[in-house]
mmCIF file of C-alpha atoms in Angstrom:
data_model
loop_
_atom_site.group_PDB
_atom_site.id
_atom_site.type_symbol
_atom_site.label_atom_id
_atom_site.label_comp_id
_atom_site.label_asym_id
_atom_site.label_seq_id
_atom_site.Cartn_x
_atom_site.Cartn_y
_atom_site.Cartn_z
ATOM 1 C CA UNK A 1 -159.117 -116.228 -0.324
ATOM 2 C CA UNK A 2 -156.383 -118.532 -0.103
ATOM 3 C CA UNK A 3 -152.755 -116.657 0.520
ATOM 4 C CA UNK A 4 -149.598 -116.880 1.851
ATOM 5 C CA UNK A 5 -147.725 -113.340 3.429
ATOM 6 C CA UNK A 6 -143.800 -113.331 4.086
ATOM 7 C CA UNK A 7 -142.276 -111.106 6.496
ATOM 8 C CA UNK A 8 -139.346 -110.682 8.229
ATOM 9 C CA UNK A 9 -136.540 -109.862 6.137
ATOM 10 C CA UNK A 10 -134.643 -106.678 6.392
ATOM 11 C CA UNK A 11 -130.714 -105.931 6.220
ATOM 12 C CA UNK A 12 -128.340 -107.576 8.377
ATOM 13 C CA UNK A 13 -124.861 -107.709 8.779
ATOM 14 C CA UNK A 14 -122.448 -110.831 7.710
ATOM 15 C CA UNK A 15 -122.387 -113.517 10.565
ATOM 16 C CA UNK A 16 -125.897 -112.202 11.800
ATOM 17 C CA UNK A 17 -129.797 -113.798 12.024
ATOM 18 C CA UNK A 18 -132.916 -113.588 10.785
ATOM 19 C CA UNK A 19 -136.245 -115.321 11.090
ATOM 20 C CA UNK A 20 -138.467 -115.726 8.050
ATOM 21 C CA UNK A 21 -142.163 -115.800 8.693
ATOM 22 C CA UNK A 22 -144.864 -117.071 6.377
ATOM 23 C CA UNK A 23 -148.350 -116.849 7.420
ATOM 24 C CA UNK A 24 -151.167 -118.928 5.475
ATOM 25 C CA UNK A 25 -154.900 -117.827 5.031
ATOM 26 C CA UNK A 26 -157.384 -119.355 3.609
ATOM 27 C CA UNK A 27 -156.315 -122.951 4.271
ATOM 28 C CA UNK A 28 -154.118 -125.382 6.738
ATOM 29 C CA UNK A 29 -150.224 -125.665 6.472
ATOM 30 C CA UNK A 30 -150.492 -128.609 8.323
ATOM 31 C CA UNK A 31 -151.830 -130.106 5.374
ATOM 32 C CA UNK A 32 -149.305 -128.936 3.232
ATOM 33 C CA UNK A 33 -145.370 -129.384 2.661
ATOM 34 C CA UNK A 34 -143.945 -125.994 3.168
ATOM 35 C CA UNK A 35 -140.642 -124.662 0.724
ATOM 36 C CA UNK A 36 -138.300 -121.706 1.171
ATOM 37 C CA UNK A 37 -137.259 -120.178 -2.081
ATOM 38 C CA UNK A 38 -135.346 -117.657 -3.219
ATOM 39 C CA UNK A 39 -134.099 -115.304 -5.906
ATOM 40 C CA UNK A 40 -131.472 -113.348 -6.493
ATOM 41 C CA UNK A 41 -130.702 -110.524 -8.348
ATOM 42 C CA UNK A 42 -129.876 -111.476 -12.082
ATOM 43 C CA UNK A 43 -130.427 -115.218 -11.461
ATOM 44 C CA UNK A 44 -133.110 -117.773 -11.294
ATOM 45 C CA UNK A 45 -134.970 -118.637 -8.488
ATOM 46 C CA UNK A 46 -134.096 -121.550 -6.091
ATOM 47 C CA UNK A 47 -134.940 -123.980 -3.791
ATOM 48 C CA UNK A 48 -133.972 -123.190 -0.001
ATOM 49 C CA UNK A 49 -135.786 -125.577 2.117
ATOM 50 C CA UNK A 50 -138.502 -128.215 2.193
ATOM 51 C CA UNK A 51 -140.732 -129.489 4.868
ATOM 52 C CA UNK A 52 -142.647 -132.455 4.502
ATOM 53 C CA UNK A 53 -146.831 -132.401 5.059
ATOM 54 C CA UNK A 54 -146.453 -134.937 8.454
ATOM 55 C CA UNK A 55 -143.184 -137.498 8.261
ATOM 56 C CA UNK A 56 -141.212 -134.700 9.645
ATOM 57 C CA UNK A 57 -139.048 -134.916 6.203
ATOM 58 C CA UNK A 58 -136.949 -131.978 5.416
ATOM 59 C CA UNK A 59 -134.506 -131.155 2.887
ATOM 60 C CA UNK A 60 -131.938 -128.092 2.897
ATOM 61 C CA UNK A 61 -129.713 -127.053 -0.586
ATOM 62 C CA UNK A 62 -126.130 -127.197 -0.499
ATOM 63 C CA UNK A 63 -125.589 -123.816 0.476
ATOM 64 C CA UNK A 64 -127.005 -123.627 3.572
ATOM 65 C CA UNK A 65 -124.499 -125.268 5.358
ATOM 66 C CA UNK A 66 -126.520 -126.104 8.520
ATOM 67 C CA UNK A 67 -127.441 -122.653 8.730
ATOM 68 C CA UNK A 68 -130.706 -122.861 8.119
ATOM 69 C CA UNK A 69 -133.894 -124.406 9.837
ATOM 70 C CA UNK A 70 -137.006 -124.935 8.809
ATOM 71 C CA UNK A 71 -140.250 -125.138 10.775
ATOM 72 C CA UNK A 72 -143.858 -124.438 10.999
ATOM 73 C CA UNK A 73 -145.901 -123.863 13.859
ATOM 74 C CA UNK A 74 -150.053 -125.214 13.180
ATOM 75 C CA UNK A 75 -151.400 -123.431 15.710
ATOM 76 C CA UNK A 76 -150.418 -119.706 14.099
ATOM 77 C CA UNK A 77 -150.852 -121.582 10.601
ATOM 78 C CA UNK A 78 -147.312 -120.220 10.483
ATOM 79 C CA UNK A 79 -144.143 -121.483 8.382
ATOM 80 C CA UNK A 80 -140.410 -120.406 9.854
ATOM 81 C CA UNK A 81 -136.801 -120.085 8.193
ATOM 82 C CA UNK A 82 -134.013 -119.587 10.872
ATOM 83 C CA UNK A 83 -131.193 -117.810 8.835
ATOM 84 C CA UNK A 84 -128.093 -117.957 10.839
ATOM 85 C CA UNK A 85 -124.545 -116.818 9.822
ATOM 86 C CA UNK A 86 -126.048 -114.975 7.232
ATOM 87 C CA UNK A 87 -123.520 -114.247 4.283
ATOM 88 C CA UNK A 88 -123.584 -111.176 1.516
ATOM 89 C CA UNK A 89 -124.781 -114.285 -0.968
ATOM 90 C CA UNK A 90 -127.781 -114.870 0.977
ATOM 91 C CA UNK A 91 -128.827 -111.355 0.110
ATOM 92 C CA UNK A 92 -132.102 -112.396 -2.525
ATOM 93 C CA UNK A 93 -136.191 -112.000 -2.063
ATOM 94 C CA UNK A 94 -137.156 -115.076 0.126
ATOM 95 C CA UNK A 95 -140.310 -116.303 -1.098
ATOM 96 C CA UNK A 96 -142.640 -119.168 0.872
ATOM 97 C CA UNK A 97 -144.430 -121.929 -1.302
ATOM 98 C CA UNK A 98 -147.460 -123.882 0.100
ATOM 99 C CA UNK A 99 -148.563 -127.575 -1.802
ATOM 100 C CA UNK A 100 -151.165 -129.262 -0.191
ATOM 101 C CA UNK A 101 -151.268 -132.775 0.072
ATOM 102 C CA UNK A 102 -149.594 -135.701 2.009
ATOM 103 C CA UNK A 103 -145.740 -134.808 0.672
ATOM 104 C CA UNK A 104 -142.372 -136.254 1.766
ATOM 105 C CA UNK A 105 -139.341 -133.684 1.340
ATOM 106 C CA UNK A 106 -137.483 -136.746 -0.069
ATOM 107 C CA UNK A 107 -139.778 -137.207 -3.287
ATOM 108 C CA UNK A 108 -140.641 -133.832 -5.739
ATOM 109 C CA UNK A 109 -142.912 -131.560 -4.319
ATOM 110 C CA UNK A 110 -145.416 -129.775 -6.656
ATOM 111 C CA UNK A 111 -144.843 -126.543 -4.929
ATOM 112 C CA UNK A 112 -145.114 -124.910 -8.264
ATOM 113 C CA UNK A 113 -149.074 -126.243 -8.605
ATOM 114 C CA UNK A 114 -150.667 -124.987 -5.571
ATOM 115 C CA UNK A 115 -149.710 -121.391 -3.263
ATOM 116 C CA UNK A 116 -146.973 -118.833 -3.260
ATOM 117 C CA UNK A 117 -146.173 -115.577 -1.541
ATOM 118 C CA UNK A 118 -145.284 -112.308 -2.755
ATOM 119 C CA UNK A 119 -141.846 -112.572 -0.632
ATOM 120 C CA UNK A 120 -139.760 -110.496 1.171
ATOM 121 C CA UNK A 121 -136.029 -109.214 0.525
ATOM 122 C CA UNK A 122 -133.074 -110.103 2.946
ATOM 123 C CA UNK A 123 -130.333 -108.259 2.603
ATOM 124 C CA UNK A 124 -126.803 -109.033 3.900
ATOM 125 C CA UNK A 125 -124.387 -106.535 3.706
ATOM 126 C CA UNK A 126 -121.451 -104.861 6.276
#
Protein backbone atom coordinates (compact mmCIF):
# COMPACT_ATOMS: atom_id res chain seq x y z
CA UNK A 1 0.00 0.00 0.00
CA UNK A 2 1.43 3.06 -1.19
CA UNK A 3 0.91 6.20 1.45
CA UNK A 4 2.14 9.18 2.64
CA UNK A 5 1.53 10.19 6.78
CA UNK A 6 2.06 13.96 7.97
CA UNK A 7 2.86 14.78 11.40
CA UNK A 8 4.07 17.37 13.29
CA UNK A 9 1.86 20.20 13.44
CA UNK A 10 0.33 21.45 16.59
CA UNK A 11 -0.24 25.17 17.94
CA UNK A 12 2.45 27.55 18.24
CA UNK A 13 2.85 30.93 19.09
CA UNK A 14 3.64 33.97 16.47
CA UNK A 15 7.50 34.19 15.80
CA UNK A 16 7.83 30.39 16.79
CA UNK A 17 8.91 26.84 14.78
CA UNK A 18 7.77 23.89 13.63
CA UNK A 19 8.98 20.91 11.67
CA UNK A 20 6.66 19.16 9.25
CA UNK A 21 7.26 15.49 8.75
CA UNK A 22 6.02 13.33 5.90
CA UNK A 23 6.79 9.77 5.90
CA UNK A 24 6.30 7.61 2.56
CA UNK A 25 5.34 3.81 2.44
CA UNK A 26 4.99 1.82 -0.10
CA UNK A 27 7.50 3.44 -2.47
CA UNK A 28 10.88 5.75 -2.68
CA UNK A 29 10.80 9.63 -2.23
CA UNK A 30 13.95 9.69 -3.71
CA UNK A 31 12.30 8.98 -6.79
CA UNK A 32 9.86 11.48 -6.44
CA UNK A 33 9.60 15.47 -6.28
CA UNK A 34 8.18 16.20 -2.93
CA UNK A 35 5.39 19.46 -2.44
CA UNK A 36 4.14 21.16 0.72
CA UNK A 37 0.58 22.27 0.46
CA UNK A 38 -1.76 23.81 2.32
CA UNK A 39 -5.30 24.91 3.08
CA UNK A 40 -6.86 27.19 4.93
CA UNK A 41 -9.96 27.64 6.42
CA UNK A 42 -12.58 29.03 3.82
CA UNK A 43 -10.02 29.10 0.97
CA UNK A 44 -8.48 26.92 -1.60
CA UNK A 45 -5.64 24.94 -1.21
CA UNK A 46 -2.05 26.06 -2.13
CA UNK A 47 1.20 25.41 -3.08
CA UNK A 48 3.95 25.79 -0.21
CA UNK A 49 7.03 24.21 -1.42
CA UNK A 50 8.54 22.02 -4.11
CA UNK A 51 11.49 19.78 -4.21
CA UNK A 52 12.81 18.48 -7.24
CA UNK A 53 13.26 14.32 -7.78
CA UNK A 54 17.49 14.76 -7.97
CA UNK A 55 18.71 18.44 -9.48
CA UNK A 56 18.34 19.71 -6.03
CA UNK A 57 15.56 22.25 -7.58
CA UNK A 58 13.29 23.86 -5.15
CA UNK A 59 10.71 26.38 -5.31
CA UNK A 60 9.04 28.34 -2.25
CA UNK A 61 5.54 30.72 -2.78
CA UNK A 62 5.68 34.23 -2.09
CA UNK A 63 4.65 34.04 1.31
CA UNK A 64 7.15 32.28 2.82
CA UNK A 65 9.53 34.83 2.95
CA UNK A 66 12.65 32.65 3.52
CA UNK A 67 10.95 31.10 6.27
CA UNK A 68 10.57 28.02 5.08
CA UNK A 69 12.86 24.99 4.05
CA UNK A 70 12.30 22.16 2.41
CA UNK A 71 14.08 18.80 2.61
CA UNK A 72 13.90 15.13 2.54
CA UNK A 73 15.99 12.71 4.10
CA UNK A 74 16.18 8.97 1.75
CA UNK A 75 17.34 7.05 4.27
CA UNK A 76 13.95 7.52 6.68
CA UNK A 77 12.04 7.82 3.18
CA UNK A 78 11.19 11.05 4.99
CA UNK A 79 10.10 14.61 3.50
CA UNK A 80 10.73 17.90 5.96
CA UNK A 81 9.15 21.55 6.10
CA UNK A 82 11.11 23.89 8.53
CA UNK A 83 8.42 26.55 9.50
CA UNK A 84 10.17 29.38 11.10
CA UNK A 85 8.68 32.76 12.24
CA UNK A 86 5.51 31.25 12.06
CA UNK A 87 2.63 33.92 11.62
CA UNK A 88 -1.36 33.61 12.65
CA UNK A 89 -1.75 33.28 8.52
CA UNK A 90 0.21 30.23 8.44
CA UNK A 91 -2.42 28.68 10.64
CA UNK A 92 -4.05 25.96 7.69
CA UNK A 93 -3.86 21.84 7.39
CA UNK A 94 -0.35 21.21 5.84
CA UNK A 95 -0.69 18.48 3.51
CA UNK A 96 2.53 16.50 1.72
CA UNK A 97 2.22 15.49 -2.08
CA UNK A 98 4.47 12.72 -3.58
CA UNK A 99 4.89 12.52 -7.85
CA UNK A 100 7.17 10.10 -8.92
CA UNK A 101 9.30 10.61 -11.68
CA UNK A 102 12.51 12.55 -12.70
CA UNK A 103 10.89 16.31 -11.86
CA UNK A 104 12.58 19.74 -11.75
CA UNK A 105 10.81 22.28 -9.23
CA UNK A 106 11.29 24.81 -12.09
CA UNK A 107 8.85 23.01 -14.67
CA UNK A 108 4.96 21.83 -13.39
CA UNK A 109 4.92 19.04 -11.26
CA UNK A 110 2.00 16.54 -11.57
CA UNK A 111 1.69 16.32 -7.88
CA UNK A 112 -2.00 16.14 -8.38
CA UNK A 113 -1.54 12.54 -10.49
CA UNK A 114 0.33 10.42 -8.18
CA UNK A 115 0.30 10.45 -3.80
CA UNK A 116 -1.10 12.67 -1.13
CA UNK A 117 -1.43 12.67 2.63
CA UNK A 118 -4.23 13.09 4.85
CA UNK A 119 -2.33 16.26 6.49
CA UNK A 120 -1.95 17.72 9.59
CA UNK A 121 -3.21 21.21 11.09
CA UNK A 122 -0.71 23.98 12.28
CA UNK A 123 -2.01 26.37 14.19
CA UNK A 124 -0.52 29.81 14.99
CA UNK A 125 -2.05 31.75 17.45
CA UNK A 126 -0.82 34.03 20.81
Amino acid sequence: QLRLVESGGGLVQPGGSLRLSCAASGFTLDTSAIGWFRRAPGKEREGVSCLGTRDGSTRYADFVKGRFTISRDNTKNTAYLQMNSLEPEDTAVYYCAAARGDYSCAGYVPFEDDYWGQGTQVTVSS
